[in-house]
Short mmCIF file of C-alpha atoms in Angstrom, two decimals:
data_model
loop_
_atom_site.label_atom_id
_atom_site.label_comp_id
_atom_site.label_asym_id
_atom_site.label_seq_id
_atom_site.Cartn_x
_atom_site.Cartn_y
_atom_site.Cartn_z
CA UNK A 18 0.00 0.00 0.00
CA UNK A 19 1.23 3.46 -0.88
CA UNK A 20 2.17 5.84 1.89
CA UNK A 21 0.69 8.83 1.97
CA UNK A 22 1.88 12.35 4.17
CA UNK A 23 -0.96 13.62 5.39
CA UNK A 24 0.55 17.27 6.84
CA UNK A 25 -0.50 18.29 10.33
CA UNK A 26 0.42 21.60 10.46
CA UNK A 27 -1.41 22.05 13.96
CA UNK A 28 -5.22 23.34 12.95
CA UNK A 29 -7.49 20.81 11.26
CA UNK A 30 -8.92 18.01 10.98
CA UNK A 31 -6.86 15.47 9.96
CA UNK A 32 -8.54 12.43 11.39
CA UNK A 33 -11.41 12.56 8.55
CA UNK A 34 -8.71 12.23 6.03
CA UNK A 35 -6.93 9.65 7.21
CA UNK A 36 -9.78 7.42 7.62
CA UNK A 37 -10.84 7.77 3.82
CA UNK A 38 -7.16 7.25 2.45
CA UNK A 39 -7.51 4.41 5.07
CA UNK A 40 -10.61 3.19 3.22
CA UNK A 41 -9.46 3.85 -0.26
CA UNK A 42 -6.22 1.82 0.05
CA UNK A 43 -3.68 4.25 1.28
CA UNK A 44 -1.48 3.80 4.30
CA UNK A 45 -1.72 7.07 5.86
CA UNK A 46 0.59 8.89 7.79
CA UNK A 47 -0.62 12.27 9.95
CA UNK A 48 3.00 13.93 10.13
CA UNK A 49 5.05 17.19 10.74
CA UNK A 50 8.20 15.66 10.88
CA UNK A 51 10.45 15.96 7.59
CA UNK A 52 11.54 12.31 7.87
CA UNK A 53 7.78 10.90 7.38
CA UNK A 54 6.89 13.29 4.56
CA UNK A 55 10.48 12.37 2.42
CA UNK A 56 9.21 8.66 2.94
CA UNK A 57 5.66 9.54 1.25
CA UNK A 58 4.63 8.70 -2.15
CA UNK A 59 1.77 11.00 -2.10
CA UNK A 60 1.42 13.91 0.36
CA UNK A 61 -1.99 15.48 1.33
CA UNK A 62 -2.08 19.32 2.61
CA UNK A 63 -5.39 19.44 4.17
CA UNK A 64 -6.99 22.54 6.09
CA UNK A 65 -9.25 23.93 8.20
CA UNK A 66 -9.02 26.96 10.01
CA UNK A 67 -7.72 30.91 8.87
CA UNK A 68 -5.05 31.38 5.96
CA UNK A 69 -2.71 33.42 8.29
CA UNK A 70 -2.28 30.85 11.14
CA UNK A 71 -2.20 27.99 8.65
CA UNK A 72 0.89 29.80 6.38
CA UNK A 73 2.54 30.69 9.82
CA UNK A 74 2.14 27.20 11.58
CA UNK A 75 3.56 26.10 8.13
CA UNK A 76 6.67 28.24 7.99
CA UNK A 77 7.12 27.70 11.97
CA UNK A 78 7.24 23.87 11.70
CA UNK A 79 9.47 24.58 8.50
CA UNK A 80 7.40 22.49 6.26
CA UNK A 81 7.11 24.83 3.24
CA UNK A 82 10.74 24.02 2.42
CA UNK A 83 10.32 20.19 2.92
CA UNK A 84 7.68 20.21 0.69
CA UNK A 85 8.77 22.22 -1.87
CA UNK A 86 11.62 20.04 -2.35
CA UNK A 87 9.43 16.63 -2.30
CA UNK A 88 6.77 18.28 -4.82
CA UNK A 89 9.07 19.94 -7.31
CA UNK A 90 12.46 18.15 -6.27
CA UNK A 91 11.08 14.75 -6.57
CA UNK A 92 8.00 15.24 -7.83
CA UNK A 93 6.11 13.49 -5.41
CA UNK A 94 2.28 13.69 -6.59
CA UNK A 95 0.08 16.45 -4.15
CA UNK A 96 -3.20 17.02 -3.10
CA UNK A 97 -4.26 20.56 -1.41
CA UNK A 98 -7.99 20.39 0.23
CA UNK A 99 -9.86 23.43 0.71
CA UNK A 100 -7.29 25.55 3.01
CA UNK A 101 -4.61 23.26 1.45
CA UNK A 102 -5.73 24.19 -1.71
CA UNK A 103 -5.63 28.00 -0.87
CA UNK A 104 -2.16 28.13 0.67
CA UNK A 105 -0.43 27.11 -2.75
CA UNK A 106 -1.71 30.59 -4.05
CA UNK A 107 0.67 33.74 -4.12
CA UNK A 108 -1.40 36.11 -1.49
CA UNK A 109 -4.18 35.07 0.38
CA UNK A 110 -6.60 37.75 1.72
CA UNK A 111 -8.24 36.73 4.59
CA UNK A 112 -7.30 39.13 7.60
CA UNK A 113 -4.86 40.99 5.93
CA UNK A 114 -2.61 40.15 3.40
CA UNK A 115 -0.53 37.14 3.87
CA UNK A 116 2.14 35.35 1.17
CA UNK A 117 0.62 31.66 0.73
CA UNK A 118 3.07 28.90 -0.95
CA UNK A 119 3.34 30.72 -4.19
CA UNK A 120 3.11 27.35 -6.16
CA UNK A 121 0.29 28.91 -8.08
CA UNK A 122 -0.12 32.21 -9.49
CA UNK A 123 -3.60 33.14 -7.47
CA UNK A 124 -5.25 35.28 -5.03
CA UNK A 125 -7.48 33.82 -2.16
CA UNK A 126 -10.55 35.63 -1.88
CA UNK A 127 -13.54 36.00 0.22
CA UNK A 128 -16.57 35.77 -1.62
CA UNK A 129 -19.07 38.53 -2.51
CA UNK A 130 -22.31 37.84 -1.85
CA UNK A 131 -25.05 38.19 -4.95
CA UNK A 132 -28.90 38.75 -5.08
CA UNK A 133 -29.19 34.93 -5.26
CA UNK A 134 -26.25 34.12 -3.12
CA UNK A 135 -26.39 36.11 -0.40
CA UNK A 136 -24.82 33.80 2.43
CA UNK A 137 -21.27 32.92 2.99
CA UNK A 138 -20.04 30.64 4.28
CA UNK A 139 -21.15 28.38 1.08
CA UNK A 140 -21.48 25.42 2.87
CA UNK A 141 -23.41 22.26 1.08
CA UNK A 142 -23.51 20.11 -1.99
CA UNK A 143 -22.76 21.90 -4.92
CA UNK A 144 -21.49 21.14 -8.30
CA UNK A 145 -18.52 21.15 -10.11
CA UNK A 146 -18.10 21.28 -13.90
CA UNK A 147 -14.54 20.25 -15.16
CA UNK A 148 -13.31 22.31 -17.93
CA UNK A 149 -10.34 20.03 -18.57
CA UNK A 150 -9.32 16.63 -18.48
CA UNK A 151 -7.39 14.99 -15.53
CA UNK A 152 -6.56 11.65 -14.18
CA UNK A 153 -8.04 12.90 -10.40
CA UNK A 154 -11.55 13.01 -12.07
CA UNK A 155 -11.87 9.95 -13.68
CA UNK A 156 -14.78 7.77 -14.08
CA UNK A 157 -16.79 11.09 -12.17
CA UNK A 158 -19.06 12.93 -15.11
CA UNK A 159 -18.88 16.66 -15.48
CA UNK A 160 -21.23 18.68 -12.91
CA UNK A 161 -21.24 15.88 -10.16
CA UNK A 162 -22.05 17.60 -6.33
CA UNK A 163 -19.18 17.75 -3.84
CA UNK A 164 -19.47 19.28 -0.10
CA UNK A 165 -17.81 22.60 0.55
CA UNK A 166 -17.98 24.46 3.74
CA UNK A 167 -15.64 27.76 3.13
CA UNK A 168 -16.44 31.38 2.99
CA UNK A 169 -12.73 32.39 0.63
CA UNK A 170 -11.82 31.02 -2.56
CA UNK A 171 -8.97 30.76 -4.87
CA UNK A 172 -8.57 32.89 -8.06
CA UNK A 173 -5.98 32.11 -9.91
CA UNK A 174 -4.11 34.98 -12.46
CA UNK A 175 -5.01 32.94 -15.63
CA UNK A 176 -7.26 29.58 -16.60
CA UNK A 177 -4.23 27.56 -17.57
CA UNK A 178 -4.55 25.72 -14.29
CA UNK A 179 -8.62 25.57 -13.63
CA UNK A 180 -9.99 21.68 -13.58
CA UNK A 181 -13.35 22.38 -12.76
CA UNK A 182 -15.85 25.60 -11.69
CA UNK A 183 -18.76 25.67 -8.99
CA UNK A 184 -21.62 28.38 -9.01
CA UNK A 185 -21.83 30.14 -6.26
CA UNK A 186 -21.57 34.03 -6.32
CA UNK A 187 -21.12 33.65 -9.95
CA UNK A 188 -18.55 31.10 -10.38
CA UNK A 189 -15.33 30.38 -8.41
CA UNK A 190 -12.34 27.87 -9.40
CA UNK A 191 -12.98 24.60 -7.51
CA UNK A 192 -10.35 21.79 -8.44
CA UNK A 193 -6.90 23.00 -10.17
CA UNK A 194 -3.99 20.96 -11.77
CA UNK A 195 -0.23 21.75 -12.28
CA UNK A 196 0.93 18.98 -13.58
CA UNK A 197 1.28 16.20 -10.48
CA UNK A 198 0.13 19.00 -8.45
CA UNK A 199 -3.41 19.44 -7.14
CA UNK A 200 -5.95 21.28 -5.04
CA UNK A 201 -9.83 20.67 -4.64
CA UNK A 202 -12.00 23.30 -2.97
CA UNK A 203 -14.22 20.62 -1.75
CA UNK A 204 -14.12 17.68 0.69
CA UNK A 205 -13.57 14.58 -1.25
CA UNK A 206 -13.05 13.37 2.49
CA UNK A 207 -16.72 13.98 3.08
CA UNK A 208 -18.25 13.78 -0.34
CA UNK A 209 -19.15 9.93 -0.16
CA UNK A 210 -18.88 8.46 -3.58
CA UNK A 211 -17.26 10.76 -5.62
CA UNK A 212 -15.20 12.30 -2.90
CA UNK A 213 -13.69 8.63 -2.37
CA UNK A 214 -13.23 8.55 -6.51
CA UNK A 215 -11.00 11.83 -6.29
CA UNK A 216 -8.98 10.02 -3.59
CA UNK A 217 -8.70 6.53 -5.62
CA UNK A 218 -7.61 8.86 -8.34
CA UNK A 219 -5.11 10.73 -6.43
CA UNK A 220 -3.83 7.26 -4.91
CA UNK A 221 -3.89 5.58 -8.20
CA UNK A 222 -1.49 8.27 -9.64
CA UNK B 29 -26.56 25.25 -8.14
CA UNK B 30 -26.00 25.03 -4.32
CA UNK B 31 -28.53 22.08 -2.76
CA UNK B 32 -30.77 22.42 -0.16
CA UNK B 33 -29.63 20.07 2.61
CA UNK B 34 -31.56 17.36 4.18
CA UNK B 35 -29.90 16.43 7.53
CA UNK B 36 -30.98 13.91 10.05
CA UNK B 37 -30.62 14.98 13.37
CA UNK B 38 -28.98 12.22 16.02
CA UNK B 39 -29.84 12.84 20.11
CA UNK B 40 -27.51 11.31 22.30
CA UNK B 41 -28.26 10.58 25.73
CA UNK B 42 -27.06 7.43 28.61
CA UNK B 43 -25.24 5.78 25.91
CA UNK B 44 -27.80 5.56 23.31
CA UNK B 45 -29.44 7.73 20.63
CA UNK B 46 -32.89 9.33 22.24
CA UNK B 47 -35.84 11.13 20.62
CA UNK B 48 -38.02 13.61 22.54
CA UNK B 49 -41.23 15.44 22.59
CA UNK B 50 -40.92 19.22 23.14
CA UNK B 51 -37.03 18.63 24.62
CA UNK B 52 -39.15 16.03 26.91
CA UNK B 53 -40.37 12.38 27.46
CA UNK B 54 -37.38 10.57 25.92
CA UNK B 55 -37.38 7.47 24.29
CA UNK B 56 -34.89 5.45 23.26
CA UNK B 57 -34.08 4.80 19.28
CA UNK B 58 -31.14 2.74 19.25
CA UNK B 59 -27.27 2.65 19.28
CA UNK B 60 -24.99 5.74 17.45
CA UNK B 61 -22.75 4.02 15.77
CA UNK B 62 -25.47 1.50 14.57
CA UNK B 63 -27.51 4.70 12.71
CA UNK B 64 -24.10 6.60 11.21
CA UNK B 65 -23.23 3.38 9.19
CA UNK B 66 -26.62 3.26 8.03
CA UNK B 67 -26.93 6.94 7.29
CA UNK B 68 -23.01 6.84 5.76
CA UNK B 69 -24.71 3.79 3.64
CA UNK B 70 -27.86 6.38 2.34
CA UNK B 71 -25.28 8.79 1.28
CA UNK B 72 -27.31 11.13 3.60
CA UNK B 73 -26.24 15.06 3.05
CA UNK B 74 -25.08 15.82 6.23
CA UNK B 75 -25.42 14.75 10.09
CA UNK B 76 -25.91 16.47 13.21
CA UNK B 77 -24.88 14.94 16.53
CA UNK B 78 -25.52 16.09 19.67
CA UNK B 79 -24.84 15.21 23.08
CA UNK B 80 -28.08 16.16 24.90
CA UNK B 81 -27.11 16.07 28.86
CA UNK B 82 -23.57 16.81 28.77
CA UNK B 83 -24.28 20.48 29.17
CA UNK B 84 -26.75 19.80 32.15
CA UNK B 85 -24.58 17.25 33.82
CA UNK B 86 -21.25 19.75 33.78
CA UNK B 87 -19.69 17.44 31.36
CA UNK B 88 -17.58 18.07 28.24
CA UNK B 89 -18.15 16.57 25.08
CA UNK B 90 -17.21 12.77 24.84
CA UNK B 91 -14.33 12.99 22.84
CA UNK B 92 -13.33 9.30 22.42
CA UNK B 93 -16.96 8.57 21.70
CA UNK B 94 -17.26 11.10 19.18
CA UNK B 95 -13.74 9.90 17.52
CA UNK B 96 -15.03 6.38 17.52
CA UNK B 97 -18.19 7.94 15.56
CA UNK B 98 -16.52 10.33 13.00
CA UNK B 99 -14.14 7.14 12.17
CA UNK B 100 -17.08 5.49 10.16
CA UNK B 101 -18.89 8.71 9.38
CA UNK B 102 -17.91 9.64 5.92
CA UNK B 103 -20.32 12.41 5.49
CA UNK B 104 -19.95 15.70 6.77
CA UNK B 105 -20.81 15.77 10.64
CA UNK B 106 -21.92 18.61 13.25
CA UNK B 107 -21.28 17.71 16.64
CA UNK B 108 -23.06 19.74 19.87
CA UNK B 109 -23.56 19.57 22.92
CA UNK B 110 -20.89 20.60 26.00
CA UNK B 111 -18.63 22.56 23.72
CA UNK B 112 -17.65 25.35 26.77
CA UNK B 113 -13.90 26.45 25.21
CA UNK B 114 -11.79 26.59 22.56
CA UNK B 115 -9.70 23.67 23.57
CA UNK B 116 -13.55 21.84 23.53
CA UNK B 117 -13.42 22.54 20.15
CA UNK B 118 -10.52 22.51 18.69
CA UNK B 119 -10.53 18.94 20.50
CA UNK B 120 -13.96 17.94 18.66
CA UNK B 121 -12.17 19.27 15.09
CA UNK B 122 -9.44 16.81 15.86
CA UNK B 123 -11.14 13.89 16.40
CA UNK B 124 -13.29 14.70 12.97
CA UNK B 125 -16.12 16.72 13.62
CA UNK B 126 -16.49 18.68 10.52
CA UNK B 127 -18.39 21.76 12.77
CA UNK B 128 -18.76 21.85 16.07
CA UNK B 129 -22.21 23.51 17.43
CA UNK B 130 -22.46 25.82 20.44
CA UNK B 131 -25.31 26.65 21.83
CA UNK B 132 -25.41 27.63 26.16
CA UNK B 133 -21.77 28.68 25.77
CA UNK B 134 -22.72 31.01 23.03
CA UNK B 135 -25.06 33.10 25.04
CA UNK B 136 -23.13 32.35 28.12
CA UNK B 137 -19.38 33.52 26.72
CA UNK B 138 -20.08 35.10 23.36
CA UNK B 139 -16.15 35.30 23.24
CA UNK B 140 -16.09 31.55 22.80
CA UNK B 141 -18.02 32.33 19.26
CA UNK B 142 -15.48 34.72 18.27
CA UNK B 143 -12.61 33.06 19.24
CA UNK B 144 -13.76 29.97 17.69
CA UNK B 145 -14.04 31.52 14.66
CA UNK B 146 -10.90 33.47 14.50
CA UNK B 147 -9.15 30.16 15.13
CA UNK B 148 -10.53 27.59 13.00
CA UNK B 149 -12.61 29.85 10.73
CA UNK B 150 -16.23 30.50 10.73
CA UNK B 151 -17.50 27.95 8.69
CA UNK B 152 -16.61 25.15 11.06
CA UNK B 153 -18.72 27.48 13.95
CA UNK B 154 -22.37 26.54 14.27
CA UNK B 155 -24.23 28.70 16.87
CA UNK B 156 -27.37 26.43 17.99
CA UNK B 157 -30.36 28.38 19.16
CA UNK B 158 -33.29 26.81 20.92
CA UNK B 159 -36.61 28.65 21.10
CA UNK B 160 -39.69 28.76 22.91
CA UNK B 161 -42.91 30.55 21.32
CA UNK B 162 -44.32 33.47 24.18
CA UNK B 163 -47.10 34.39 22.59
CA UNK B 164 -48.21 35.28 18.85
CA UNK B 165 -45.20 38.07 18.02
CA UNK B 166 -42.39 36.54 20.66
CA UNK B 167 -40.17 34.09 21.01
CA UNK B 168 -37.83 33.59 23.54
CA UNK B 169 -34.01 31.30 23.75
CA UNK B 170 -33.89 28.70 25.92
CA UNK B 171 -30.39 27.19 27.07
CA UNK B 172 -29.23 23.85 28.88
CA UNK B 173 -31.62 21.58 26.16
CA UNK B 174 -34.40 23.68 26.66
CA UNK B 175 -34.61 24.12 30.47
CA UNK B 176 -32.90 27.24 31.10
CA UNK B 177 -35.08 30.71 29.80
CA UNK B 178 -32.44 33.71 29.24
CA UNK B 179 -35.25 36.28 28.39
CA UNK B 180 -33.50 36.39 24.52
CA UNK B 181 -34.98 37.40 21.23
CA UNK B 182 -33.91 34.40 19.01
CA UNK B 183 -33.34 36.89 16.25
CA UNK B 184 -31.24 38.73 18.31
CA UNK B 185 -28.91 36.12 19.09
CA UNK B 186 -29.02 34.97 16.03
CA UNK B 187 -27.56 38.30 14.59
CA UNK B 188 -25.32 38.75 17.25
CA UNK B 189 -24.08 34.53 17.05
CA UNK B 190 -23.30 35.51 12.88
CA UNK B 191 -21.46 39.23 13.57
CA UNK B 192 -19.16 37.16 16.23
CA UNK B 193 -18.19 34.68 13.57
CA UNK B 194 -20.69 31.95 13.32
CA UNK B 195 -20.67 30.14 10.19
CA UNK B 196 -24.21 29.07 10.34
CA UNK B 197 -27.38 29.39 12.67
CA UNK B 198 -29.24 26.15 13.64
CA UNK B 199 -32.55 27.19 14.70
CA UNK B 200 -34.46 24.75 17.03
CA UNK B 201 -38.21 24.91 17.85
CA UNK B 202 -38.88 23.62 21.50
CA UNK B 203 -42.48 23.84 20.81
CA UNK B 204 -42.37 21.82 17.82
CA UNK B 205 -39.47 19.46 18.65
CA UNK B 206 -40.71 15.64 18.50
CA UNK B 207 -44.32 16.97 17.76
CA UNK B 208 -43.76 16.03 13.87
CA UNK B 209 -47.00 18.59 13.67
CA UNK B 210 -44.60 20.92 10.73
CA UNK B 211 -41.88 23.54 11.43
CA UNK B 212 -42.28 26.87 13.14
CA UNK B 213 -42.12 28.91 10.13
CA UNK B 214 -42.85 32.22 11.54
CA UNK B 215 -39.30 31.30 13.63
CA UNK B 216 -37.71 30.19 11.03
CA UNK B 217 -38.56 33.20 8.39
CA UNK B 218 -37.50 35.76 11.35
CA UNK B 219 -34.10 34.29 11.74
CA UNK B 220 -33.78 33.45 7.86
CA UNK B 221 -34.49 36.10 6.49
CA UNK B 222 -32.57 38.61 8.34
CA UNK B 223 -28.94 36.92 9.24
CA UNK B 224 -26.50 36.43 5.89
CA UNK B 225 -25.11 32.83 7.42
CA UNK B 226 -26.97 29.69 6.75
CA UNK B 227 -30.07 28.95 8.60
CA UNK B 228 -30.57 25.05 9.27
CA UNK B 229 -34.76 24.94 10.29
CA UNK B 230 -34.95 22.07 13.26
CA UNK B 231 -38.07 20.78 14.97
CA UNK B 232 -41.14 19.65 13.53
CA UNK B 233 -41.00 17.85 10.46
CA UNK B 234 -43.74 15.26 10.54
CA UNK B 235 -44.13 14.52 6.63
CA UNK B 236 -42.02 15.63 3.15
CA UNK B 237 -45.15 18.65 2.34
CA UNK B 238 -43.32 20.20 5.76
CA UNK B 239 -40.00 20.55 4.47
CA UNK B 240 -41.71 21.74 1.18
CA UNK B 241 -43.58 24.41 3.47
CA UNK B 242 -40.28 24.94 5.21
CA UNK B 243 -38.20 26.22 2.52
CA UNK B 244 -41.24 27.37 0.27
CA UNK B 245 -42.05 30.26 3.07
CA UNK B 246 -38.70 30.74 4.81
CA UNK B 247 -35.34 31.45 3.53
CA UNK B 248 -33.43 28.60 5.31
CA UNK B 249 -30.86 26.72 3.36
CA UNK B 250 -30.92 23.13 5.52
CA UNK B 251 -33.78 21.29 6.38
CA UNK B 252 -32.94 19.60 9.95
CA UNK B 253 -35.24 16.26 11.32
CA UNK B 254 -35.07 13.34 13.85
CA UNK B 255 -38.73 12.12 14.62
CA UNK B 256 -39.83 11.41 11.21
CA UNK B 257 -36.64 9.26 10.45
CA UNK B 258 -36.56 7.55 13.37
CA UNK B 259 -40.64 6.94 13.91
CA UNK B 260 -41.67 6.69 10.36
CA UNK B 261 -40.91 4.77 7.24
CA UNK B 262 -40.09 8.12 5.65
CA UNK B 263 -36.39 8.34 4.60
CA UNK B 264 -34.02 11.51 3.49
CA UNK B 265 -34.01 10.13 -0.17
CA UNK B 266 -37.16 10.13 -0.85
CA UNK B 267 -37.63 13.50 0.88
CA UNK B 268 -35.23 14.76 -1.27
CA UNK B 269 -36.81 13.47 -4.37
CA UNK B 270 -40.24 14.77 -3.12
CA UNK B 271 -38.77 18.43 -2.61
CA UNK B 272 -36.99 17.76 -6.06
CA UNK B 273 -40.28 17.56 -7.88
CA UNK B 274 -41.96 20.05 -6.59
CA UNK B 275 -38.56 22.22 -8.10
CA UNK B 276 -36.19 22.33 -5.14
CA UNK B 277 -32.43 21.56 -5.73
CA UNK B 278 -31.72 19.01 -3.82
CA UNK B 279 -28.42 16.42 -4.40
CA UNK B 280 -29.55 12.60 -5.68
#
């Protein structure tokens, strides 16, 4: 079974994760310590909480150098989730300006409410519509409903990178790909079937 | 489209899941662990899981029960009931609840709300409200599972809960609560329509036309039940294919 570095970088909730690479034939590993993450085959940077703490627990435990080095020195295939998928932006927004990983040209934004979509957080089943081909989504059809619970989004500087798009507030960028690297909006943790698919995927690699 | 949510609600109480009339007369409906495999097997939208005595007892939330639980519960999962501090929750986020609920410690230490949300952001913050009816233009918020009054407008603290951080507002009618006789709606349009967080509508639902009255004359965006899963042979799927004819977005 494949190893797989899933980063505890002090704030989330890590357990959930663990159990479904557990369930979808992973061996996972909840780590900080540089050793466990070189010895990964896949690394997962999941996320809960606010972008500042999360890019300054990060730097703290020193683990934006270690996995720089695994994800573009060996390329080791990775998966960001929600606030995972945020940090590898340039700048994220929320409270203040902070400088995320930089792995992807993007902003993190809080959404603006609409007439239609006047509440944030967006929290629910909602779709997402793939714009581009990619190994994480196969065997799932265009427009299938994940489970996001988030109230900031990524927006990234061009569309090179965009997998799939969710309406809410107009439309915001929910799944991206950079080659082996990846980041999903949504929970696949917590989005039953075709969460556990994205994982399978990501395992399968 | 964002989907309306459909989420069965699971009471816990002396080791066993309960279900109550009016916060009241308890009766036992089996094991927890027993219902979130079956639930994780419907593919239900979302859970909520609370802990009904642990406040009135002086106890914290059962941590190793609720890791046990969020082990086999691959859906997303709100867990209540105890949650007095930070390290309450950051200790229920750890062992996999997805959001943890407040609800005495919200009016009691509004602080809790804020810090809460600070910390782990707002959308894992639920701010639980339970309300009594006073008369035809009043309601008042009830604390300690409904045996505590506090003299509070539930709109009020509903405003308040969402400016402090809270991610969402789950609104609870004591009144209605195990009466499966429909929703408060005149509660539930009050708080709905006026905070900018989602609004989950609790306590009530007897049949699929109340959910359909629920979100045809409020603005809530979750549709909370117990009784009428647990009593009945009605089922979230076919609830949600009910709402889903009569035009609601719901997720098959």
């Amino acid at each position: 079974m494949s190893k797989v570095a899933i980063v505890d970088y002090g704030m989330c909730n890590l357990d959930s994760v663990a159990r479904a690479v557990e369930e979808n034939g992973g061996t996972p590993i909840v780590t900080d310590q540089a050793a466990e993450i070189e010895r990964a085959v896949r690394i997962i940077l999941p996320g809960v909480g606010a972008f500042p703490d999360a890019m300054r627990n990060i730097r703290l435990l020193a683990l934006d150098e270690i996995l720089r080095e695994q994800v573009y020195g060996k390329r080791i295939p990775f998966l960001g989730i929600c606030l995972g998928m945020q940090m590898l932006a340039s700048l994220g927004r929320e409270g203040g300006d902070t400088p995320g990983l930089g792995w992807l040209q993007a902003e993190v934004r809080r959404f603006e409410p609409t007439a239609t979509d006047r509440r944030i957080p967006h929290i629910g089943w909602n779709e997402v519509h793939l714009v581009a081909d990619s190994p994480l989504f196969n065997g799932i059809p265009s427009g299938t409903d994940f489970y996001f619970v988030h109230s900031y989004h990524v927006v990234p500087s061009g569309n090179n990178e965009v997998l799939g798009w969710t309406p809410y507030c107009g439309q915001f960028v929910s799944a991206i790909q950079q080659d082996h690297i990846f980041g999903v909006q949504f929970h696949p943790e917590k989005s039953q079937r075709a969460g556990f698919q994205v994982l399978r995927n990501f395992l399968l690699l | 489209m964002l989907k309306t949510r459909i989420m069965p609600t699971l009471l816990y109480k002396n080791l066993g899941l309960v279900k109550g009339v009016a916060f009241d007369s308890w009766r036992r409906v089996g094991g927890a662990m027993q219902s979130i495999k079956v639930y994780n097997m419907r593919e239900v939208d979302e859970l909520i899981f609370f802990d009904i005595t642990a406040t009135v007892d002086g106890r914290p939330p059962d941590f190793e029960l609720i890791d046990d639980l969020a082990d086999e519960c691959f859906m997303p999962l709100t867990v209540g009931g105890g949650v007095r501090s930070v390290a309450d929750v950051r200790h229920l986020l750890q062992v996999g609840a997805d959001k943890v609920a407040i609800n005495t410690a919200a009016l009691q230490s509004p602080e809790l709300v804020r810090e809460a949300a600070t910390l782990f952001g707002s959308q894992c913050v639920v701010v639980s409200i339970d309300a009594r009816r006073v008369d035809d233009s009043r309601y008042e918020v009830w604390t300690h599972s409904g045996t505590v009054p506090t003299g509070r407008d539930p709109v009020e603290v509903a405003v308040r809960a969402a400016e402090l951080g809270a991610g969402e507002i789950l609104l609870t009618s004591i009144d209605r609560d195990g009466t499966m006789s429909g929703y408060d709606l005149a509660l539930n349009l009050a708080v709905s329509e006026v905070v900018s967080v989602p609004v989950v509508g609790s306590g009530g639902a007897g049949s699929y036309e109340d959910m359909a009255q629920l979100l045809a004359q409020t603005q809530v965006s979750a549709v909370a039940a117990a009784s009428i899963f647990h009593f009945t042979e009605q089922t979230p799927r076919e609830a949600k294919l009910y709402l889903k004819e009569r035009g609601y977005h719901v997720r098959l």
